[in-house]
Structures are given as C-alpha cells and as structure tokens.
Amino acid sequence: MVTLPTEIRYKPYHQWTEKEIQDIKNNIAKSPWRANYHLEAKMGLLNDPNGFSYFDGKFHLFYQNFPFAASHGLKQWVHTTSTDLVHFTETGVTIQPDTPLDSHGAYSGSAYEVDDKLFIFYTGNVRDENWVRTPLQIGAFMDKDGQIEKIKDILIPPATDATEHFRDPQIFKYQDQFYAIVGAQNHDKQGFIKLYQAIDNDVTKWQEVGNLDFAGTGSEYMIECPNLVFVDNQPVLLYSPQGLDKSELNYDNIYPNTYKVCQALDTKTAKLIKPSPIYNLDYGFEAYATQAFNMPDGTAYAISWIGLPDVDYPTDTYDYQGAMSLVKELHIKNGKLYQQPVAAMTNLRQSQEILANKTSTNNCYELEFEVAENSQAKLLLFADTNSNGLKITLDTEKGTFQIDRSQVGEQYALEFGTSRSCSIPKQQTKIRLFVDKSIFEIFINDGEYVLTGRVFPNQEQTGIYLNSNNISGNFYQLKG
Ligand code: FRU
C-alpha cells in the first residue's frame, strides 16, 4: 500500500485534477506486470468482488476500487459485464460514495435481480467529524441501461450487538424468500454473522432473524464478506475470518478465506445444520473476500480478490494493486468444495504443444498435466537461465504439494513466508495451471485444492523448466 494522508485518500473524486489522473494512468502503463486475461482496476486499488450476479441475460461483476492510488481510500464500485465469465468489460457505470449514507465509501455488497432491475445491497461507510464510523446497510437499483438509483432509506441500521465493524451484506434467495447475511464484530471483539429476511419479500425492507449459527468459535475478531451459496443443493458458507486462531485452521496469509459445507439452512432458527469443519478455500498466497452466487438453474459461480488487505505489493509504485481471479464453478464431492475454472476458459487457448522445457514464453499460458502415482515432480515457472523461478514441487508418494516464490522477481510480504503447501491424495494427480504475467492459479484434481498467488518476475523470467520425466501434459498459449 502507498501510505497517503487521510485527507488525500478521502478527497472527493471531483477534486482530482485531469493532470493528476493522467499521471496515474501514465504510471500504470509503465508496469511490466499488467495481466492479459485477468481483470484489474483501470486505476488504483482493486479489492473485493461485489455484486456478482446474473441479470438481463448477462453476468455482472463490480469491483471495490479506490481509483487514485494503490491505497485503501474512498471506495466506489466499478461495474463490468460479461457474457462468458471469461471476458469482463467495464461499462462506465459506478456506484460512487456521493450521498450522506455512503459519504466515506461504497463498501462491499451483493446484487440480485428483482422485478427487471438489479438490486444492489451494500455498506455505506459513514464517518463523522471525529472520524467515528457508522456502518449503514443500504441499497440501489440498476436498470437495464445501467442507470443507478440509490434507495433513500437505510435498509439495515447499525446493529446494537455489533461494533462499527458491521458490513458486506449478501443477498440470496432460499425457498422463494430473500435473505441477507452481514459480517460483524461483537462487543467482545469476536466475529459473527447476522441473518436478515426481507419483509414480504420486499428487498427494501429487512428484519433480523438472528445471529447465524454456523458452529463458529469466535476466535476471529471480525468476519468480512460472508457469503452463502448453494452448491449441488447444499448450503456452503464462504467467509473471511480476520484473526482466526491458527490452532483452529492452519494458514499463512495475513487473513484466511475459508468455507464450511453444511447440510441445510434452518431459517427459523438462523442455523446452518451440520456444518463441516472449517477449511481453507485456497492454499496459495492470496485469495480473499470470495463472492459466489447461484444462477437461476442452481449453478454456483465464485470469484476471488487476488490480493489481501494490509499487504504491500510491488505494483504499488505503479499506482495500482489487486486483480480478480478466474471465475470458478463450484461443486461438492465427498463433503469438500471443488472449484474449477469455468468451461469457457478453454476458448482462450490459441495453440497447443506437448509440455516440455521452454526458455521463453510471454508468461501468458495454461498448463495441463498429470503426475503418476508414487512419483515426484518439480517445475520451475517464470524461470530464468540461473534456475530461479516459481518452484512447484509435488510428491504423489508422500502426498505433498508445494510452491516457493522466494527465487522469482520482486519479493514482498516476506513476513508471511515465501512458500505455501497442501496435502494431496497419494495417487495420480492432475494439475491445471494458469499463468498471466504476474498471476498464477493452480487447480489440483479438478479443483479439490486451489493455490492462487502473484509473483513479480523480472524481464528474463519467462521460462518453463521441468525437472522430472514424470510430468506429461500440454502447454497452451493463451490469448490476451
Ligand atoms: C474486505 C473489506 C470489506 C469492506 C471492503 C472495503 O476486503 O474490508 O469488509 O466492505 O473491503 O473496501
């Protein structure tokens, strides 16, 4: 993050001059690390996915954005649409922090089609002259032409059992009734989630059902971006529990993104029935605030912020930070969540060759390969001629998978370690791996395990080296 004085981070948008904006754009254009097929902010910081939904025959995705630096300042939502969940196009529509109900930021939230409009449910971040925060859950409607009409009333006022940390409403429909969950912190500084119900199914009127019982321990101090989605008919809770005790879940990132698979939702008692243990949603270096929604036919799609709060990135000097992950289709197998890139990702394939050493790529490709059982394999991506690169090691005999980014490009977030790992089944293992300039996303065994992260390679780091004969598969050049 770039450290900027509060007055600059919260300066009204219209006070930024053309010259200042042009300087930011020029600086971004100098970055060697801009992604080819991942969504990044046109300007400034991109964080959470917001309002991921289907409406008017298109997919809609907004991103949280502070446009004027790689910094968390006055946030807006920036709208994109997609017809294939692979290409997202900015429409020019934004939800700006421009009313007394969202004066200090249009914070995260969700969207759902209601009566021919897209209902947008978000948190208005409001601060007074003493910088005391009041979080308001508020809304807007977007019509098919992208006209935004903000709802004048507060939809959910601050909760008496929550501190100022009360945000990120997610709307979902269950048995034809609209519900919403909101992330919160209680007065004992524990994270929790509140469940609401739309009165008479009117999304502009909400009443509390209760605090969602998902068998959480409260070891975290805040739950951000809770998201309930139905996957193969089972409720799955995705959430970002900040400060979660590591005895509860092993994780290395500053904040984890986690999930629980449940059997059912009891909306009378606000209880998720038979929640699984808590699992990491992603084993890589950065994936946070994942948002998922159900299509009318039940298909569940998810997208993550490839980034983390409170972490500095090498792109910060170029006035931008953060990217969206690929869209992942969700399924459940043996009680675990599987995340697979959407089928249309194969449309980006330009050419195919047998996976072998390559001294030079443009770091814009996909690999699909298998490693036999009882064997070890090593790969170096973003490799240079000195055998530096992103090191991937897998052992199907011991059942281990590891990535190490200590030898590639510009280093950052070193206090959280330079490697990540997960246990994998001791069997023949299938890997699908996407590389995009400074982003990698690794899907193991059809998405049983996912590792997402960034590396910031130097100019020479464009090679692929296979350090083993146990790898067989394909290399696909991808279109930008
Ligand atoms: C998560 C988060 C949300 C909040 C938003 C503000 O990254 O802190 O809880 O609504 O970012 O940009």
XYZ file of C-alpha atoms and ligand atoms in Angstrom:
492
model
C 0.000 0.000 0.000
C 1.068 3.510 -0.657
C 0.792 5.498 2.550
C -1.114 8.659 1.823
C -2.523 11.173 4.276
C -6.183 10.630 5.123
C -7.197 13.954 3.502
C -5.839 12.714 0.189
C -7.378 9.256 0.438
C -10.774 10.757 1.240
C -10.612 13.733 -1.095
C -13.873 13.934 -3.084
C -13.448 12.394 -6.543
C -14.251 15.613 -8.385
C -11.297 17.366 -6.733
C -8.757 15.158 -8.525
C -7.444 17.125 -11.483
C -7.183 15.882 -15.066
C -3.425 16.165 -14.750
C -3.324 14.040 -11.584
C -5.488 11.412 -13.264
C -3.376 11.401 -16.414
C -0.199 10.994 -14.332
C -1.719 7.950 -12.630
C -2.709 6.436 -15.989
C 0.757 7.056 -17.402
C 2.353 5.431 -14.393
C 0.137 2.335 -14.630
C 1.008 1.989 -18.317
C 4.671 1.585 -17.355
C 4.057 -1.562 -15.327
C 5.661 -4.731 -16.722
C 3.161 -6.819 -14.769
C -0.296 -5.878 -16.092
C -2.357 -9.017 -16.611
C -3.597 -10.139 -20.010
C -6.748 -12.037 -19.170
C -7.416 -11.247 -15.512
C -9.486 -8.230 -14.527
C -7.516 -5.436 -12.878
C -8.529 -1.936 -11.860
C -8.254 0.576 -14.644
C -6.800 2.845 -11.983
C -5.753 2.376 -8.377
C -6.627 -0.388 -5.998
C -8.992 -3.236 -6.752
C -10.218 -5.243 -3.786
C -13.357 -7.285 -3.190
C -15.619 -8.650 -5.908
C -19.026 -7.010 -5.445
C -22.493 -7.590 -6.868
C -21.512 -10.737 -8.782
C -24.791 -11.717 -10.398
C -26.795 -12.569 -13.490
C -29.279 -10.041 -14.835
C -30.711 -9.109 -18.233
C -29.018 -12.032 -19.965
C -25.520 -11.060 -18.793
C -23.196 -11.597 -15.897
C -22.454 -8.573 -13.761
C -19.424 -8.034 -11.616
C -18.395 -4.884 -9.820
C -15.104 -4.375 -8.097
C -14.270 -2.394 -4.986
C -11.987 0.390 -6.076
C -10.008 3.340 -4.839
C -9.067 4.893 -8.175
C -6.297 7.304 -7.230
C -3.531 5.157 -5.719
C -2.664 1.654 -4.578
C -4.198 2.503 -1.256
C -7.419 1.929 0.683
C -9.229 5.254 0.430
C -12.655 6.468 -0.590
C -14.136 3.362 -2.222
C -16.517 3.045 -5.151
C -17.943 0.103 -7.080
C -16.908 -0.243 -10.726
C -19.262 -2.176 -12.994
C -18.300 -4.773 -15.585
C -20.366 -7.192 -17.613
C -19.571 -10.492 -19.218
C -21.347 -12.963 -21.438
C -18.904 -15.840 -20.918
C -17.418 -15.302 -17.435
C -14.008 -15.046 -19.098
C -14.029 -11.559 -20.616
C -15.258 -8.734 -18.399
C -15.821 -5.293 -19.878
C -16.090 -2.086 -17.899
C -19.336 -0.288 -18.720
C -18.540 3.083 -17.199
C -21.204 2.609 -14.527
C -20.062 3.147 -10.947
C -21.605 3.365 -7.523
C -19.983 6.420 -6.103
C -19.618 7.424 -2.471
C -21.619 10.576 -3.011
C -24.511 10.670 -0.540
C -24.703 11.181 3.241
C -25.381 7.431 3.554
C -22.118 6.381 1.860
C -20.010 9.501 2.305
C -16.812 7.621 3.240
C -17.093 4.705 0.882
C -19.478 2.472 -1.029
C -18.243 -0.666 0.705
C -18.762 -4.260 -0.320
C -22.025 -5.976 -1.043
C -24.001 -8.091 -3.438
C -26.694 -7.938 -6.106
C -29.752 -9.872 -7.227
C -32.285 -9.403 -9.991
C -35.590 -8.088 -8.639
C -38.501 -7.071 -10.911
C -36.458 -6.305 -14.013
C -33.809 -4.377 -12.117
C -30.629 -5.324 -10.391
C -30.986 -4.729 -6.664
C -27.675 -3.746 -5.132
C -27.137 -4.233 -1.413
C -24.031 -2.620 0.056
C -22.473 -0.974 3.063
C -22.380 2.780 3.287
C -19.295 3.689 5.253
C -20.001 6.927 7.075
C -17.664 8.818 9.366
C -18.363 11.937 11.404
C -16.058 14.904 12.012
C -14.312 12.929 14.803
C -13.770 10.090 12.371
C -16.245 7.881 14.248
C -17.678 5.308 11.869
C -21.316 4.330 11.357
C -21.855 1.378 9.032
C -25.156 1.509 7.150
C -26.552 -1.292 5.030
C -28.072 0.498 2.078
C -29.188 -0.206 -1.461
C -29.683 0.851 -5.032
C -31.393 -0.376 -8.178
C -29.650 -0.549 -11.521
C -31.867 -0.716 -14.582
C -31.045 -2.403 -17.887
C -29.452 0.800 -19.183
C -27.115 0.964 -16.228
C -28.929 3.829 -14.535
C -28.329 3.652 -10.806
C -30.997 4.831 -8.428
C -29.980 4.815 -4.798
C -32.625 3.927 -2.220
C -33.109 6.884 0.120
C -33.739 4.874 3.287
C -31.301 2.885 5.367
C -32.154 -0.780 4.812
C -30.434 -2.116 7.928
C -29.315 0.298 10.645
C -26.232 -0.364 12.797
C -26.762 -3.459 14.962
C -26.717 -2.934 18.721
C -24.746 -6.140 19.266
C -22.087 -5.162 16.714
C -19.271 -2.614 16.820
C -18.545 -0.243 13.943
C -17.411 -3.371 12.065
C -20.682 -4.424 10.508
C -20.688 -4.727 6.743
C -20.812 -6.609 3.434
C -24.491 -7.624 3.057
C -25.030 -10.609 0.801
C -28.490 -11.226 -0.545
C -29.624 -14.710 -1.501
C -32.907 -16.387 -2.253
C -33.921 -19.520 -0.433
C -37.286 -21.229 -0.903
C -38.530 -18.145 -2.766
C -37.750 -15.833 0.102
C -34.969 -13.200 0.136
C -32.436 -13.336 2.945
C -29.221 -11.490 3.620
C -26.226 -12.101 5.812
C -23.943 -9.379 7.126
C -20.418 -9.704 8.555
C -19.894 -8.327 12.047
C -17.795 -7.954 15.160
C -19.394 -8.138 18.610
C -18.532 -6.017 21.640
C -16.183 -8.764 22.877
C -14.284 -8.333 19.603
C -15.362 -11.641 18.123
C -16.503 -12.132 14.568
C -20.067 -13.201 13.847
C -22.694 -13.113 11.086
C -26.219 -11.743 11.224
C -29.110 -13.161 9.220
C -31.942 -10.965 7.924
C -35.097 -11.614 5.978
C -36.862 -9.327 3.500
C -40.281 -8.413 4.925
C -42.986 -9.572 2.477
C -40.075 -10.342 0.156
C -39.597 -6.617 -0.407
C -35.845 -6.078 -0.684
C -36.186 -2.532 0.594
C -37.458 -3.747 3.997
C -35.473 -6.049 6.232
C -35.902 -7.629 9.621
C -33.423 -9.531 11.702
C -33.806 -13.299 12.005
C -30.880 -13.803 14.373
C -27.178 -14.420 14.589
C -26.245 -17.155 12.176
C -25.222 -20.331 13.948
C -22.521 -21.940 11.830
C -20.641 -23.511 14.753
C -18.029 -20.776 14.671
C -15.769 -20.399 17.691
C -15.457 -16.621 17.668
C -11.671 -16.895 17.687
C -11.572 -14.364 14.843
C -12.084 -10.671 15.627
C -14.114 -9.903 12.513
C -15.833 -11.797 9.728
C -15.657 -9.987 6.416
C -17.602 -10.823 3.285
C -19.737 -13.742 4.482
C -21.385 -15.427 1.518
C -23.939 -18.206 1.498
C -24.259 -20.136 -1.731
C -25.978 -23.392 -2.586
C -23.660 -25.888 -4.185
C -25.223 -29.069 -5.511
C -28.115 -28.142 -3.212
C -26.026 -27.885 -0.070
C -25.503 -24.547 1.679
C -21.860 -23.518 1.698
C -20.674 -20.620 3.813
C -17.693 -18.730 2.395
C -16.134 -16.163 4.721
C -13.035 -14.200 5.598
C -12.410 -14.527 9.355
C -9.750 -11.984 10.310
C -7.501 -13.029 13.158
C -8.759 -16.627 13.184
C -6.786 -18.671 15.705
C -4.234 -20.852 13.936
C -4.995 -23.750 16.254
C -8.356 -23.836 14.518
C -7.020 -23.727 10.987
C -3.518 -23.703 9.652
C -2.942 -20.758 7.340
C -0.038 -18.492 6.447
C -1.621 -15.460 4.803
C -2.346 -12.368 6.846
C -6.057 -13.297 6.724
C -7.574 -16.571 5.546
C -10.520 -17.113 3.238
C -12.422 -20.140 4.484
C -15.521 -22.244 3.976
C -17.843 -24.737 5.616
C -20.103 -27.159 3.763
C -23.422 -27.608 5.548
C -26.382 -29.955 5.199
C -29.231 -27.466 5.366
C -30.262 -23.978 6.430
C -32.912 -23.553 9.103
C -34.177 -20.042 8.505
C -36.455 -20.094 11.559
C -33.567 -20.531 13.972
C -30.827 -18.947 11.807
C -28.893 -22.177 11.945
C -26.731 -23.942 9.430
C -27.298 -27.628 10.036
C -24.309 -29.966 10.374
C -21.544 -27.618 9.296
C -18.307 -29.282 8.251
C -15.019 -28.294 9.876
C -13.582 -25.026 8.650
C -11.412 -25.398 5.522
C -9.106 -23.125 3.588
C -10.708 -22.095 0.341
C -7.305 -21.507 -1.230
C -3.813 -22.674 -0.278
C -1.889 -20.022 -2.171
C -0.502 -16.626 -1.231
C -3.534 -14.501 -1.836
C -7.245 -15.117 -2.314
C -9.721 -13.175 -0.242
C -13.293 -11.934 0.010
C -14.502 -14.614 -2.411
C -18.014 -13.965 -3.623
C -20.322 -16.598 -5.103
C -23.874 -16.647 -6.383
C -26.395 -19.104 -7.791
C -27.706 -18.927 -11.309
C -31.447 -19.487 -11.789
C -30.621 -23.122 -12.631
C -28.624 -23.510 -9.433
C -25.115 -23.395 -10.916
C -22.763 -21.772 -8.414
C -20.007 -19.415 -9.589
C -17.326 -17.862 -7.416
C -14.674 -15.209 -7.887
C -11.941 -14.070 -5.511
C -9.864 -10.995 -4.962
C -6.263 -11.959 -5.729
C -4.917 -9.711 -3.037
C -5.146 -9.166 0.682
C -5.853 -6.272 2.990
C -2.833 -4.694 4.688
C -0.238 -6.081 2.276
C 2.091 -4.000 0.094
C 2.581 -5.125 -3.496
C 5.354 -4.350 -5.983
C 2.745 -2.800 -8.312
C 2.048 -0.092 -5.724
C 4.735 2.104 -7.227
C 2.772 1.966 -10.496
C -0.371 3.257 -8.740
C -2.405 0.066 -8.868
C -2.905 -3.135 -6.912
C -5.056 -6.267 -6.967
C -6.745 -8.465 -9.558
C -9.771 -10.708 -9.853
C -9.336 -14.454 -10.030
C -10.766 -16.553 -12.808
C -14.406 -17.417 -12.293
C -14.713 -20.806 -10.650
C -17.646 -23.180 -10.912
C -18.355 -24.843 -7.580
C -19.256 -28.426 -6.822
C -19.229 -30.704 -3.803
C -17.524 -34.064 -3.731
C -17.137 -36.111 -0.576
C -18.109 -33.157 1.568
C -15.431 -30.890 0.096
C -15.784 -27.895 -2.145
C -14.304 -28.230 -5.637
C -13.506 -25.080 -7.607
C -12.917 -25.372 -11.317
C -12.295 -22.604 -13.826
C -15.383 -22.094 -15.961
C -15.542 -24.241 -19.096
C -15.246 -21.210 -21.424
C -11.652 -20.668 -20.245
C -10.593 -23.137 -22.926
C -11.660 -20.532 -25.520
C -8.546 -18.567 -24.628
C -6.338 -21.366 -25.940
C -4.506 -20.256 -29.063
C -2.178 -23.119 -29.710
C -1.271 -26.383 -28.100
C 2.045 -28.192 -27.719
C 3.424 -31.009 -25.621
C 4.585 -29.663 -22.283
C 8.393 -29.515 -22.347
C 11.127 -27.097 -21.350
C 10.730 -23.687 -22.905
C 13.219 -20.935 -22.479
C 10.888 -18.164 -23.347
C 7.162 -17.558 -23.083
C 5.238 -14.331 -22.673
C 4.021 -15.600 -19.275
C 0.512 -15.949 -20.621
C -0.343 -19.627 -20.825
C -2.107 -22.628 -19.387
C -0.576 -25.973 -18.458
C -2.493 -29.175 -18.050
C -0.540 -32.182 -16.875
C -0.547 -35.335 -14.823
C 1.932 -36.794 -12.417
C 1.820 -40.547 -11.961
C 1.289 -42.116 -8.563
C 4.322 -42.848 -6.384
C 6.435 -40.214 -8.057
C 7.982 -36.804 -7.565
C 7.890 -33.891 -9.934
C 9.417 -30.432 -9.995
C 8.651 -27.487 -12.235
C 10.054 -24.021 -12.465
C 7.819 -21.339 -13.930
C 8.813 -17.727 -14.538
C 12.250 -19.295 -14.819
C 15.498 -17.622 -15.843
C 18.712 -19.237 -17.045
C 20.081 -19.321 -13.496
C 17.333 -21.718 -12.463
C 15.477 -19.107 -10.487
C 11.733 -19.088 -10.742
C 8.499 -20.126 -9.095
C 9.272 -23.588 -7.825
C 6.483 -26.163 -7.799
C 7.178 -29.483 -6.134
C 4.780 -32.347 -5.876
C 5.139 -35.780 -4.451
C 2.350 -38.250 -5.102
C 4.050 -40.831 -2.887
C 4.124 -38.638 0.214
C 1.041 -36.683 -0.826
C 2.538 -33.190 -0.757
C 2.328 -30.136 -2.973
C 4.467 -27.067 -2.507
C 5.051 -23.721 -4.195
C 8.007 -21.488 -3.415
C 8.263 -17.972 -4.795
C 11.453 -16.941 -2.975
C 13.521 -17.109 -6.180
C 11.375 -15.152 -8.531
C 11.314 -11.447 -9.182
C 10.493 -8.759 -6.737
C 9.827 -10.066 -3.223
C 7.114 -8.798 -0.908
C 5.037 -9.868 2.119
C 8.105 -11.728 3.346
C 6.854 -11.784 6.927
C 4.218 -14.313 5.828
C 6.754 -16.694 4.305
C 7.700 -17.442 0.725
C 6.218 -20.903 0.312
C 2.806 -22.486 0.603
C 1.815 -26.119 0.652
C -1.057 -28.534 0.953
C -1.510 -32.258 1.370
C -2.824 -34.038 -1.676
C -4.139 -37.576 -2.111
C -1.412 -40.184 -2.693
C -2.469 -41.007 -6.211
C -2.026 -39.965 -9.796
C -2.535 -36.210 -9.727
C -3.989 -33.873 -12.295
C -2.911 -30.235 -12.438
C -4.351 -27.345 -14.379
C -2.341 -24.184 -14.079
C -2.870 -20.674 -15.407
C -0.143 -18.080 -15.717
C -0.872 -14.465 -16.560
C 2.124 -12.109 -16.386
C 2.246 -11.856 -12.584
C -0.615 -14.141 -11.564
C -0.814 -17.891 -11.193
C -3.790 -20.065 -10.372
C -3.256 -23.756 -9.770
C -6.111 -26.256 -9.712
C -5.310 -29.723 -8.372
C -7.529 -32.733 -9.152
C -10.369 -30.793 -10.760
C -10.306 -28.095 -8.128
C -10.071 -30.189 -4.984
C -7.225 -27.866 -3.987
C -6.575 -24.410 -5.374
C -3.468 -22.271 -4.953
C -3.646 -18.694 -6.148
C -0.917 -16.131 -5.979
C 1.245 -13.488 -7.501
C 4.868 -13.224 -8.453
C 6.520 -10.170 -9.956
C 9.127 -11.590 -12.318
C 11.933 -9.637 -13.861
C 12.242 -9.401 -17.636
C 14.297 -12.559 -18.069
C 11.955 -14.723 -16.036
C 9.823 -16.229 -18.787
C 10.894 -19.875 -18.957
C 9.385 -23.206 -18.024
C 11.695 -25.964 -16.763
C 10.553 -29.444 -15.933
C 12.841 -31.119 -13.510
C 11.447 -34.578 -13.968
C 10.241 -37.101 -16.514
C 7.137 -37.765 -14.506
C 5.196 -34.887 -15.952
C 3.111 -35.390 -19.049
C 0.709 -32.919 -20.480
C 0.126 -29.881 -22.635
C 1.134 -26.270 -22.889
C -1.435 -23.859 -24.292
C -0.597 -20.365 -25.368
C -3.419 -18.120 -24.192
C -4.895 -15.101 -25.889
C -4.562 -11.816 -24.067
C -12.737 -6.678 2.671
C -13.269 -5.313 3.050
C -14.755 -5.354 3.320
C -15.167 -3.928 3.072
C -14.307 -3.568 1.895
C -13.918 -2.124 1.831
O -11.585 -6.625 1.931
O -12.568 -4.808 4.169
O -15.089 -5.848 4.592
O -16.525 -3.799 2.787
O -13.138 -4.373 1.998
O -13.244 -1.861 0.637
